[in-house]
Coordinates of C-alpha atoms in Angstrom, one line a residue:
Chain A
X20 CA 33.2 -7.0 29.3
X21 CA 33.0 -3.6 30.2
X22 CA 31.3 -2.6 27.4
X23 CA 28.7 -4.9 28.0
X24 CA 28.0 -3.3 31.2
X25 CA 27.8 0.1 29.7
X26 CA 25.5 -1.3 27.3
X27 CA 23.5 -2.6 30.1
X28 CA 23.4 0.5 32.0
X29 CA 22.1 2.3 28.9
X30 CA 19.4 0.2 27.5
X31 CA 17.9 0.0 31.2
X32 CA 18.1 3.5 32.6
X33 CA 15.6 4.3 29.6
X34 CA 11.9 3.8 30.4
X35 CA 11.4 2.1 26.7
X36 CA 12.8 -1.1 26.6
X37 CA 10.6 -1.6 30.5
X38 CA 7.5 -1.3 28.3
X39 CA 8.4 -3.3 25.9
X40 CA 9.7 -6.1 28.0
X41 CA 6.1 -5.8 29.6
X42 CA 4.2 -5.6 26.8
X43 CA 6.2 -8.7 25.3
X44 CA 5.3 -10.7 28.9
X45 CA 1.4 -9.5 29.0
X46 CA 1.1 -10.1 24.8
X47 CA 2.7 -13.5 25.0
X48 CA 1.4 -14.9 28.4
X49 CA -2.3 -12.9 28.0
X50 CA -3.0 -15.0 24.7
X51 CA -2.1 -18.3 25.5
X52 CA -4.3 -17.7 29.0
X53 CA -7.1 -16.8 26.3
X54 CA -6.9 -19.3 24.1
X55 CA -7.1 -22.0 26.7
X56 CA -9.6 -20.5 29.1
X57 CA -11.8 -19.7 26.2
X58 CA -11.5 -23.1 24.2
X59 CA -14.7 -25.9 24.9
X60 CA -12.7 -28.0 22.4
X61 CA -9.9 -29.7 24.5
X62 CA -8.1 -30.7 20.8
X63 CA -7.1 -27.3 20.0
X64 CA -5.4 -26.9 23.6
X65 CA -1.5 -28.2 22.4
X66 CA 1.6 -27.3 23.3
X67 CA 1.4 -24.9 20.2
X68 CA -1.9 -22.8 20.8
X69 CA -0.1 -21.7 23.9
X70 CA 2.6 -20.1 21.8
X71 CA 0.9 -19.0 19.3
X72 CA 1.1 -15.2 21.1
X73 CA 4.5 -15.2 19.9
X74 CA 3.4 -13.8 16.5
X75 CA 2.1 -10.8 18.5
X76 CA 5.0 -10.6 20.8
X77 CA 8.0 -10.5 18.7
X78 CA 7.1 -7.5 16.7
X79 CA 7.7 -5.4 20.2
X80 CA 10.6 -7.2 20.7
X81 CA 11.7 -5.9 17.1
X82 CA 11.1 -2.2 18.2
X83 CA 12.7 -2.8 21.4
X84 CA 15.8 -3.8 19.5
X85 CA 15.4 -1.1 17.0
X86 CA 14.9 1.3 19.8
X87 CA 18.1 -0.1 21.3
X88 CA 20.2 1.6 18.5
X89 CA 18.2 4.0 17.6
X90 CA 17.3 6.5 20.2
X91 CA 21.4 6.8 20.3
X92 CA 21.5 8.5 17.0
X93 CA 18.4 10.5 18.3
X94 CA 19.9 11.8 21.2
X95 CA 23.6 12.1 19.7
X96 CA 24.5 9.6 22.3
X97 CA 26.2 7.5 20.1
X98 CA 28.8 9.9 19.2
X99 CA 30.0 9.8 22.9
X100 CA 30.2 6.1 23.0
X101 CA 32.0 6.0 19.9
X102 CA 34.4 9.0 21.0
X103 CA 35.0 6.8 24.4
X104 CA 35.6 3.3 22.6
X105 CA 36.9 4.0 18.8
X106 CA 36.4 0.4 18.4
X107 CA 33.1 0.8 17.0
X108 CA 32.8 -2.9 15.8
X109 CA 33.0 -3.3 19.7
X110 CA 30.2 -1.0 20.5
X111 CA 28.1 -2.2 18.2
X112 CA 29.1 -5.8 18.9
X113 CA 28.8 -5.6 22.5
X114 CA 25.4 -3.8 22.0
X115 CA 23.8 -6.7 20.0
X116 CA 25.2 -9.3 22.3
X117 CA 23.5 -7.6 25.5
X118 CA 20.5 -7.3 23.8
X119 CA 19.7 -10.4 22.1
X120 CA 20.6 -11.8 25.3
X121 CA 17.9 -10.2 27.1
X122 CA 15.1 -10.7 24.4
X123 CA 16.8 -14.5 24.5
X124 CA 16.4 -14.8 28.1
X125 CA 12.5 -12.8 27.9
X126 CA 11.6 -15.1 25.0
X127 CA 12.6 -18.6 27.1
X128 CA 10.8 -16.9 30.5
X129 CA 7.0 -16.1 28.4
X130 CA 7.6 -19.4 26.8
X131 CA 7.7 -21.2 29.8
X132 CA 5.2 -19.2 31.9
X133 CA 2.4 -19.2 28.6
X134 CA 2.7 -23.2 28.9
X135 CA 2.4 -23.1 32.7
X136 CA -0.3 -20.8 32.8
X137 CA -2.5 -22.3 29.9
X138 CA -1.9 -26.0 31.6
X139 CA -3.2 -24.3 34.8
X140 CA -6.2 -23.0 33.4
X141 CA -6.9 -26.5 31.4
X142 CA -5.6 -29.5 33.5
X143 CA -7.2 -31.8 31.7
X144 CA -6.3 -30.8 28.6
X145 CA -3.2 -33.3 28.4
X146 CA -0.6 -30.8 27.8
X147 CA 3.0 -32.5 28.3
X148 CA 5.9 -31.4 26.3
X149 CA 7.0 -34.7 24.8
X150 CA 7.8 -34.5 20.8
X151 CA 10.8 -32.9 19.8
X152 CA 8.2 -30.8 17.9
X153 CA 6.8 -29.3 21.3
X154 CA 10.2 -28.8 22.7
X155 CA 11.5 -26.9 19.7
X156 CA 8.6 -24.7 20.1
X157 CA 8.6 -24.0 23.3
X158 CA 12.1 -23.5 24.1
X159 CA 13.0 -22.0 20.4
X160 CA 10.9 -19.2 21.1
X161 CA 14.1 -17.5 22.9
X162 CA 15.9 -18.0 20.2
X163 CA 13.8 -17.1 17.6
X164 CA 13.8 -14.0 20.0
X165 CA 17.4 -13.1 19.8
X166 CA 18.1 -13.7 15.8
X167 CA 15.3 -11.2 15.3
X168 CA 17.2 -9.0 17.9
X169 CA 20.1 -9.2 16.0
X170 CA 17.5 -8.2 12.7
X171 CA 16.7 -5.4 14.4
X172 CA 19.9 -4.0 16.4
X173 CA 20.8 -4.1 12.2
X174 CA 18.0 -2.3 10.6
X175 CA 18.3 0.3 13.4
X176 CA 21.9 1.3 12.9
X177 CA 21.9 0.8 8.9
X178 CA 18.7 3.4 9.1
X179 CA 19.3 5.4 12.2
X180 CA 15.6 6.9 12.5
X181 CA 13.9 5.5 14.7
X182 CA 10.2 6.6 12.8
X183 CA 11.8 4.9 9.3
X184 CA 13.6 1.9 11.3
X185 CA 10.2 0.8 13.0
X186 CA 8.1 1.4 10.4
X187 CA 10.1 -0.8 7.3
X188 CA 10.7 -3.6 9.8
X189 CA 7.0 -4.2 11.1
X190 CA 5.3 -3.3 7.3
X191 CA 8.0 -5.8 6.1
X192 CA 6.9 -8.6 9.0
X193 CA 4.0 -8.0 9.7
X194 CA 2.9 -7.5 6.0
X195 CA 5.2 -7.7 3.1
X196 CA 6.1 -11.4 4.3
X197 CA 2.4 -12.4 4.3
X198 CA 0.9 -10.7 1.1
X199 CA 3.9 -11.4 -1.1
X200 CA 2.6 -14.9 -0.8
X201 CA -0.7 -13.6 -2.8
X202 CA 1.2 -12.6 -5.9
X203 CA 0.2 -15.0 -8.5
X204 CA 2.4 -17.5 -9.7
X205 CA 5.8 -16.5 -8.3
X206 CA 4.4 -15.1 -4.5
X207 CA 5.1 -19.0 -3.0
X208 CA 8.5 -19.1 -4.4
X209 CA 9.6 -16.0 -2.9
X210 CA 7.8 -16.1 0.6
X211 CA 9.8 -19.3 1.4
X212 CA 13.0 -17.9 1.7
X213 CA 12.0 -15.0 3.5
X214 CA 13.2 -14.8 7.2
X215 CA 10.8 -14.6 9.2
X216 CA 8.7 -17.4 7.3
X217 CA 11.4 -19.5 8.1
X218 CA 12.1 -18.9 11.7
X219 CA 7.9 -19.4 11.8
X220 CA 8.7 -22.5 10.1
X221 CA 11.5 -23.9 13.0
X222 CA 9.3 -22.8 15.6
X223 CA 5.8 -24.9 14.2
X224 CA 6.8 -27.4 12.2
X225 CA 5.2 -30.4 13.5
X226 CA 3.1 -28.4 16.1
X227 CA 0.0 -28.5 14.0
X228 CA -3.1 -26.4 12.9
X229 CA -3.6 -24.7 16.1
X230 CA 0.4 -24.2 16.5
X231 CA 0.4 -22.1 13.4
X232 CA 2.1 -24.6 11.4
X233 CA 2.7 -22.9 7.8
X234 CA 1.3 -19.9 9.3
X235 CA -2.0 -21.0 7.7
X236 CA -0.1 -20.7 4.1
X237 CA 0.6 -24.2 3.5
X238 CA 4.0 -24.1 1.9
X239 CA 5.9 -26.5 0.7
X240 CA 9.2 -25.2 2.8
X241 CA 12.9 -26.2 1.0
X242 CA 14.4 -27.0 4.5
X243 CA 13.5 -28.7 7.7
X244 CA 13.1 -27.2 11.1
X245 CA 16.6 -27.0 11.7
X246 CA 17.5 -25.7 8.1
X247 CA 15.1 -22.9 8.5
X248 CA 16.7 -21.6 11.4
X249 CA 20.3 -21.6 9.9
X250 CA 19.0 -19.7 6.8
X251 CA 17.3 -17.2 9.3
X252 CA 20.3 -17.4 11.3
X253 CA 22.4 -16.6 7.9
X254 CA 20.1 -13.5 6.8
X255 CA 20.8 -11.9 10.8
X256 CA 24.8 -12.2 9.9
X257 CA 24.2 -10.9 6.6
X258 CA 22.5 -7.7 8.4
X259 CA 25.0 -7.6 10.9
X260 CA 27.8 -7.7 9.0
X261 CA 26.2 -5.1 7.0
X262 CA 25.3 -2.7 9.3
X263 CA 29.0 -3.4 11.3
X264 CA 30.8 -2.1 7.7
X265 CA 28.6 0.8 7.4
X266 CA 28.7 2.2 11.0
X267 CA 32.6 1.9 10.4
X268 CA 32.7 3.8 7.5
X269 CA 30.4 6.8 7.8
X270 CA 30.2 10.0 10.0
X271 CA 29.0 8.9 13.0
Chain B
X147 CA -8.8 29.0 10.2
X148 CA -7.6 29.4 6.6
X149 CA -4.4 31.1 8.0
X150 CA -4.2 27.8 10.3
X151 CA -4.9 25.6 7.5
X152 CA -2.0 26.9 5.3
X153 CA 0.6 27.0 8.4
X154 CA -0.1 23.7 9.2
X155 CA 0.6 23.2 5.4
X156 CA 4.0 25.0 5.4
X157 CA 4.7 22.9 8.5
X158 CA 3.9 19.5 6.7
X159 CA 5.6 20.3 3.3
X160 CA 9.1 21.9 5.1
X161 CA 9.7 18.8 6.2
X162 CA 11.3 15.8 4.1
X163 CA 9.2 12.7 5.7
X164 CA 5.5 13.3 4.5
X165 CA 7.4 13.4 1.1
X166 CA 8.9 10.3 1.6
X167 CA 5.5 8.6 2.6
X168 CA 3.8 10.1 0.2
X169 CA 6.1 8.9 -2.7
X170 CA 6.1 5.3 -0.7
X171 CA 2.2 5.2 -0.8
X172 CA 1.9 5.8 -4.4
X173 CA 4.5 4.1 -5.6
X174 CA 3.6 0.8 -3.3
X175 CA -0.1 0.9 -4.1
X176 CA 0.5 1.6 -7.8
X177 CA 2.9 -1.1 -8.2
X178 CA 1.8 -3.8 -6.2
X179 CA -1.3 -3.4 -8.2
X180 CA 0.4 -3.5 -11.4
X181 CA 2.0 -6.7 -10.3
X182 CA -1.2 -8.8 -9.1
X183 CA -2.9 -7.7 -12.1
X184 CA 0.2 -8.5 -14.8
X185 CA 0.2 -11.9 -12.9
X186 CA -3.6 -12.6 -12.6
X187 CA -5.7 -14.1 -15.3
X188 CA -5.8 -17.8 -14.0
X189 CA -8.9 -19.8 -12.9
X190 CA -8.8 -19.2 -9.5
X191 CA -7.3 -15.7 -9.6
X192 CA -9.0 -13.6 -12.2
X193 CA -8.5 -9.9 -13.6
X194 CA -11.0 -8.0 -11.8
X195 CA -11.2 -3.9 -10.7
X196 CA -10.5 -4.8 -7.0
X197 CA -7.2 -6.5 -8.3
X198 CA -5.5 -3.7 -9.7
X199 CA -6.4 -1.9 -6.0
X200 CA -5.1 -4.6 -3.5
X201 CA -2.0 -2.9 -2.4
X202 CA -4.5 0.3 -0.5
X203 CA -4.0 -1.6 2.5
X204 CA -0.2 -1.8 2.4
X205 CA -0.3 2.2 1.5
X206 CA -2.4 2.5 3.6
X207 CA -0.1 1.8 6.3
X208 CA 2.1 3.9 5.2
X209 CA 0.1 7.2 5.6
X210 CA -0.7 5.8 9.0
X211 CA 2.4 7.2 9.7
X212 CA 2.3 10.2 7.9
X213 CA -0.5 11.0 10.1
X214 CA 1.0 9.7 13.0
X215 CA 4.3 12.0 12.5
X216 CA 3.0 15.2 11.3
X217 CA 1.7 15.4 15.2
X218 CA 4.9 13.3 16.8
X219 CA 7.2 15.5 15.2
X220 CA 5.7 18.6 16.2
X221 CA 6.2 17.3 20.3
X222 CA 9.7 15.8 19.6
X223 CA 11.4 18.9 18.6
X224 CA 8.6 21.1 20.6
X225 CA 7.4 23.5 18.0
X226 CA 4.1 22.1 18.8
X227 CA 4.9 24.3 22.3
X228 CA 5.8 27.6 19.6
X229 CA 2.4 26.6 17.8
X230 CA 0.0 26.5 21.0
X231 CA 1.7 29.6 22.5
X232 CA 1.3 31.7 18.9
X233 CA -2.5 30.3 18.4
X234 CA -3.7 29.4 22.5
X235 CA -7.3 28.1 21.1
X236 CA -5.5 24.2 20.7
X237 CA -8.8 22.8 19.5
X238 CA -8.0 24.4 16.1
X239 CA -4.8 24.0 15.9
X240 CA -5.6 20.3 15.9
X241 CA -8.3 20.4 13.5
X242 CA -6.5 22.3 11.2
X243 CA -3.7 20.2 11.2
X244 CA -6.0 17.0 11.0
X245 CA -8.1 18.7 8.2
X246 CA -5.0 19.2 6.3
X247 CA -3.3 15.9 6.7
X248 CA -7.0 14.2 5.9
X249 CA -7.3 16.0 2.8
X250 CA -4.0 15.5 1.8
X251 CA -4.1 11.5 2.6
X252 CA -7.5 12.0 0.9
X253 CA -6.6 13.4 -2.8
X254 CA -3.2 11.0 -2.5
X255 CA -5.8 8.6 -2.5
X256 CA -8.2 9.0 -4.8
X257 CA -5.1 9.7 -7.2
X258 CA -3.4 6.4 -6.8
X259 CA -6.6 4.2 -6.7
X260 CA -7.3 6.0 -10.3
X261 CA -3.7 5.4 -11.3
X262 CA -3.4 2.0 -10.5
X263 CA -6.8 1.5 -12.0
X264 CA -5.2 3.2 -15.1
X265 CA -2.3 1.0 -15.0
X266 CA -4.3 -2.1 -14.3
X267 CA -5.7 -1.1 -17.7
X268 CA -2.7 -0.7 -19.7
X269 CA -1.2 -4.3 -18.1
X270 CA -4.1 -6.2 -19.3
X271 CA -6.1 -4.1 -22.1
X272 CA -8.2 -7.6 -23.1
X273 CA -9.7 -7.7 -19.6
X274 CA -13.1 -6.8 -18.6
X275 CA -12.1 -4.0 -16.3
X276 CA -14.9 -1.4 -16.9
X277 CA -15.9 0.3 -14.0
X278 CA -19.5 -0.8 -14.4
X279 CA -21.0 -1.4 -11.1
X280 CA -21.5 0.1 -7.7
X281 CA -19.0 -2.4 -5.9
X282 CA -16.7 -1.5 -7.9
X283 CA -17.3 2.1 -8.1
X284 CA -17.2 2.1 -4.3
X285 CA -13.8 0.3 -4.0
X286 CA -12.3 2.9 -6.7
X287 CA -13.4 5.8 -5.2
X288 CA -13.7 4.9 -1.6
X289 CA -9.7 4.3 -1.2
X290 CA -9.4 8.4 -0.8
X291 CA -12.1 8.4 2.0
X292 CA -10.9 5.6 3.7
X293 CA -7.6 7.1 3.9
X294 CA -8.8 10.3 5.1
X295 CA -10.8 8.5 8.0
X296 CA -7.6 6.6 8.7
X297 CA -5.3 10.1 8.7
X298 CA -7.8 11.4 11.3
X299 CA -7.2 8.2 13.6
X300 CA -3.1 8.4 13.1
X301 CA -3.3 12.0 14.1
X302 CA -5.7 11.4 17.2
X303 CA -3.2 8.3 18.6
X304 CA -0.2 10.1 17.8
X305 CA -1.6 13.4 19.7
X306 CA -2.4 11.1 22.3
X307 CA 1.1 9.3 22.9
X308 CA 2.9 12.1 21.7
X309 CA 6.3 9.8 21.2
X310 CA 6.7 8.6 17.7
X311 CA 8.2 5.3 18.3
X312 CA 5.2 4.5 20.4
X313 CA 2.4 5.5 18.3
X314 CA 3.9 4.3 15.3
X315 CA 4.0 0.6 16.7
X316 CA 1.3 0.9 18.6
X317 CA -1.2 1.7 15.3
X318 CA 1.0 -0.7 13.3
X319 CA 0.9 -3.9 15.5
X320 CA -3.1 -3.2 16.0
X321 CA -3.9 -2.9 11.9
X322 CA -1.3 -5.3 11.1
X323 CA -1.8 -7.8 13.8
X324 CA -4.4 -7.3 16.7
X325 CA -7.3 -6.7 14.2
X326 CA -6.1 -9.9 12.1
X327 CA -4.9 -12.4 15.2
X328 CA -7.4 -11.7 17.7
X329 CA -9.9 -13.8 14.9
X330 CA -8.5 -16.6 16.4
X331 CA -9.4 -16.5 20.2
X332 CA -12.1 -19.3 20.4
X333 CA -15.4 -18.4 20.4
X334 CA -15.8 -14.7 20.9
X335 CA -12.9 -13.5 18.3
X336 CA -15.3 -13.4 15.4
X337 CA -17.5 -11.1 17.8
X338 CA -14.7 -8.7 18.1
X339 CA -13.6 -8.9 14.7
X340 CA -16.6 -7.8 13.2
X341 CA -16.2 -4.1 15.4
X342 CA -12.6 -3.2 14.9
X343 CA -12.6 -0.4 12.6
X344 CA -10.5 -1.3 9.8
X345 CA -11.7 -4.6 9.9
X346 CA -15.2 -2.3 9.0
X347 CA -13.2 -0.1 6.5
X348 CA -11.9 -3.1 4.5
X349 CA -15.3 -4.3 4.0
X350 CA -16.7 -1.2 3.0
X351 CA -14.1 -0.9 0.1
X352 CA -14.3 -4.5 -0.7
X353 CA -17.8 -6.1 -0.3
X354 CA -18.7 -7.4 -3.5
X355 CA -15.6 -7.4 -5.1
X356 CA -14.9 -11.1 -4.8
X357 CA -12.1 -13.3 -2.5
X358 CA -9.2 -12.0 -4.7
X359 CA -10.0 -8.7 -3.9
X360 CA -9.9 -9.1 -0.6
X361 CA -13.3 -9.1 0.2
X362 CA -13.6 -10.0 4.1
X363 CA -9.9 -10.1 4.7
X364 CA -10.5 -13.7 3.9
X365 CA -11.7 -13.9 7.1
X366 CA -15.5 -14.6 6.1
X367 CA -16.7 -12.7 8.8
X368 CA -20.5 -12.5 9.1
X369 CA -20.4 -8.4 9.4
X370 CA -23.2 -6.5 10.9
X371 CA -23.7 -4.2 8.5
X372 CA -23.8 -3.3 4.2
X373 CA -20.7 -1.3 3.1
X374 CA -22.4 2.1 4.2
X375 CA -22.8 1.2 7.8
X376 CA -19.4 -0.2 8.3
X377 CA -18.3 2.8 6.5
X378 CA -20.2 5.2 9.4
X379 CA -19.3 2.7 12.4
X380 CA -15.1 3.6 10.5
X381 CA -16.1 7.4 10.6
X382 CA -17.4 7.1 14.3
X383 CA -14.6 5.1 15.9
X384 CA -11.8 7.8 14.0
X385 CA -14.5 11.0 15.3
X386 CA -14.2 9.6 19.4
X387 CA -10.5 9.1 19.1
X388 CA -10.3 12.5 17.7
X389 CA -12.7 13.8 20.2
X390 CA -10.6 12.4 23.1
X391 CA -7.3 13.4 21.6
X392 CA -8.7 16.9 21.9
X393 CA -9.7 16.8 25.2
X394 CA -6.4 15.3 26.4
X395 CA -4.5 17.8 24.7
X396 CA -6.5 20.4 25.8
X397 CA -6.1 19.3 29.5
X398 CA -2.5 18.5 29.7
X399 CA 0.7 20.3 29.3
X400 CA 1.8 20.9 26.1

């Protein structure tokens, strides 16, 4: 418990992990304010279109997890906290936990607020949250969150730079994920079991064209919703367990 | 300036990360264009020249943050403070260093696109891939200038932020994301779309080189201009960044 605290008191006496908590709010919530205030076409106001800035927002909250790990190597930081708690399964355990906590917690709070503010803006516009479809976006958004925290908190402390770490992880989902998908032939196979296609896939399945169902690549997914996420869910422990044996093992 | 030119070169080339991009950038843009042209040939995806170059935009990602680092580094371990105390005139430091890093980003470029061209060749020797018109000329050639332009943009937004982690997401999240997302705000996205620079560097490269190739992003924006204006609008938007990075750096603190 104690190391949580410590944990805490490190990632928020950094200016960082402010910004990108910000920039996560003002991405997510700004988006969904502009899609509905600048639609004529009440149709494309769902549920969905107001989370659609989730796409833009999770990247951040990639580099604020990266960041999270990261900036300890850089500053030699981590060699303290490992001195202090030998336990370094702990450290790293207790780091990931407070952390995809609070991109949990941030990813539930946009969620909610992008909804509120896009049915302000368009009253009429008929948005309730009544299909399972519509809940699962809205409040999976959180957890969506966190998983890719724990992606993240992973990458960081298997790479250790934070230049390196940020870079592989948004080229890989921002890009690799989408253009593999143009390789003739064998691209379709492959993107469906990527990760973060499939934590796109629990989040919009049933949401629609303007959700960002398929993220406009029409697959035919080998899961439902709920299988997605475990399999995304499944890749995270696979990182984290790898990351947890490597920290263990090597100079720290 | 020459003396500039080849410290800022020493700088670069002592340090193990511009190696790694580099190496990334060829081997990424080389290989990705190998693979979409071993696996083209169908009806709706055919062999053409702007297949074997579709990974540039991947690379050039990659030298992004090249750029972005040879200036970030400089700040995080403050020999940019050594480097403006030995030289005081900062407005050449910077250009030399963004000279350097353009022309290096430039030659890696024209390089690769010639080498995956080559490569495209060897996979499918059958194919018509003659470099036999202008559109495709331009796409060939134009990878190296387009990278250069985009070298001078990483340098001016890292010299601007000055932290690594920052720049690099910032630039990454905008090509990657902004420039391809914000197509979908209703009504005015298309507007805004047509003016973001890489949008306008894309379709200078690939304008007339078919859907496959990438022509439009797939966006099938109605741009403003032919390849050669978007190209100048890309070589604009890269010279104010630059011209405000100097004039920050100039002002401020090192």
């Amino acid at each position: 418990m104690s190391l949580l605290a410590v944990e805490r008191i490190k990632l928020f006496s950094t200016r960082s992990p402010w910004w990108c908590i910000g920039l996560v709010a003002f991405i997510s919530i700004g988006f969904a304010a502009l899609i509905a205030a600048l639609t004529d076409d009440l149709e494309f106001v769902t549920v969905g279109s107001t989370q659609v800035g989730y796409n833009l927002a999770f990247p951040v909250i990639l580099v604020l997890a990266i960041l999270g790990i990261t900036t300890e190597y850089r500053f030699s930081t981590i060699r303290v906290s490992f001195m202090a708690v030998p336990n370094r399964t702990a450290v790293l355990m207790a780091k990931t936990t407070l952390v995809a906590l609070v991109c949990g917690v941030l990813g539930e709070v946009t969620a909610f607020i992008s909804y509120g503010v896009a049915k302000l803006i368009q009253p009429d516009a008929g948005l309730s949250i009544d299909t399972g479809a519509e809940w699962r976006y809205v409040t999976g958004i959180g957890l969506v969150y966190a998983i890719g925290a724990i992606i993240g908190i992973s990458i960081g402390a298997l790479v250790r730079q934070t230049a390196a770490a940020v870079s592989i992880v948004l080229v890989y989902s921002l890009l690799f994920e989408s253009l593999i998908g143009l390789v003739p032939r064998v691209g379709d196979d492959i993107q469906k079991y990527l990760p973060f296609i499939n934590a796109n896939h629990y989040l919009t399945q049933g949401a629609g064209e303007a959700g960002g169902e398929g993220a406009g690549f029409g697959l035919d997914m080998p899961w439902g919703a709920w299988g997605a996420l475990a399999y995304y869910v499944a890749i995270a422990v696979a990182f984290l367990v790898a990351a947890t044996v490597i920290v263990e093992r090597r100079d720290a | 300036m020459v003396t500039l030119l080849a410290v800022e070169r020493i700088k670069l080339f002592s340090t193990r990360s511009p190696w790694w991009c580099i190496g990334l950038a060829a081997t990424i843009a080389i290989g990705f264009g190998a693979l979409f042209t071993a696996l083209s040939g169908s009806e709706e995806f055919p062999v053409s020249v702007g297949v074997t170059q579709i990974g540039y935009g991947f690379a050039a990602n990659v030298l992004l943050v090249l750029a972005v680092l040879a200036i970030t580094t400089e700040y995080r371990f403050n020999t940019i403070k050594v480097t403006f105390s030995a030289v005081p005139n900062r407005t050449s430091v910077l250009l030399a260093k963004t000279t350097l890093v353009a022309v290096v980003c430039g030659v890696l470029g024209e390089i690769t696109a010639f080498a995956s061209y080559g490569v495209g060749r060897l996979v499918k020797p059958n194919a018509d891939l003659a470099l036999n018109t202008a559109h495709e000329w331009r796409y060939v050639a134009g990878i190296g200038l387009v990278y250069a332009i985009s070298a001078i943009i990483g340098i001016s937004i890292g010299a601007l932020i000055r932290q690594t982690a920052g720049a690099i997401s910032l630039l990454l999240v905008y090509t990657l994301l902004v420039e391809g997302l914000i197509g979908l705000v209703p009504k005015v996205g298309d507007d805004i779309q047509k003016l973001l620079p890489f949008v306008n560097a894309n379709h200078f490269l690939t304008v007339g080189n078919g859907a496959t190739a990438g022509e439009n992003n797939g966006t099938g924006l109605q741009m403003h201009w032919g390849p050669w204006g978007a190209l100048a609008y890309f070589v604009a938007v890269a010279a104010v960044l630059l011209v405000a990075a100097i004039a920050v750096v100039e002002r401020r603190d090192a």
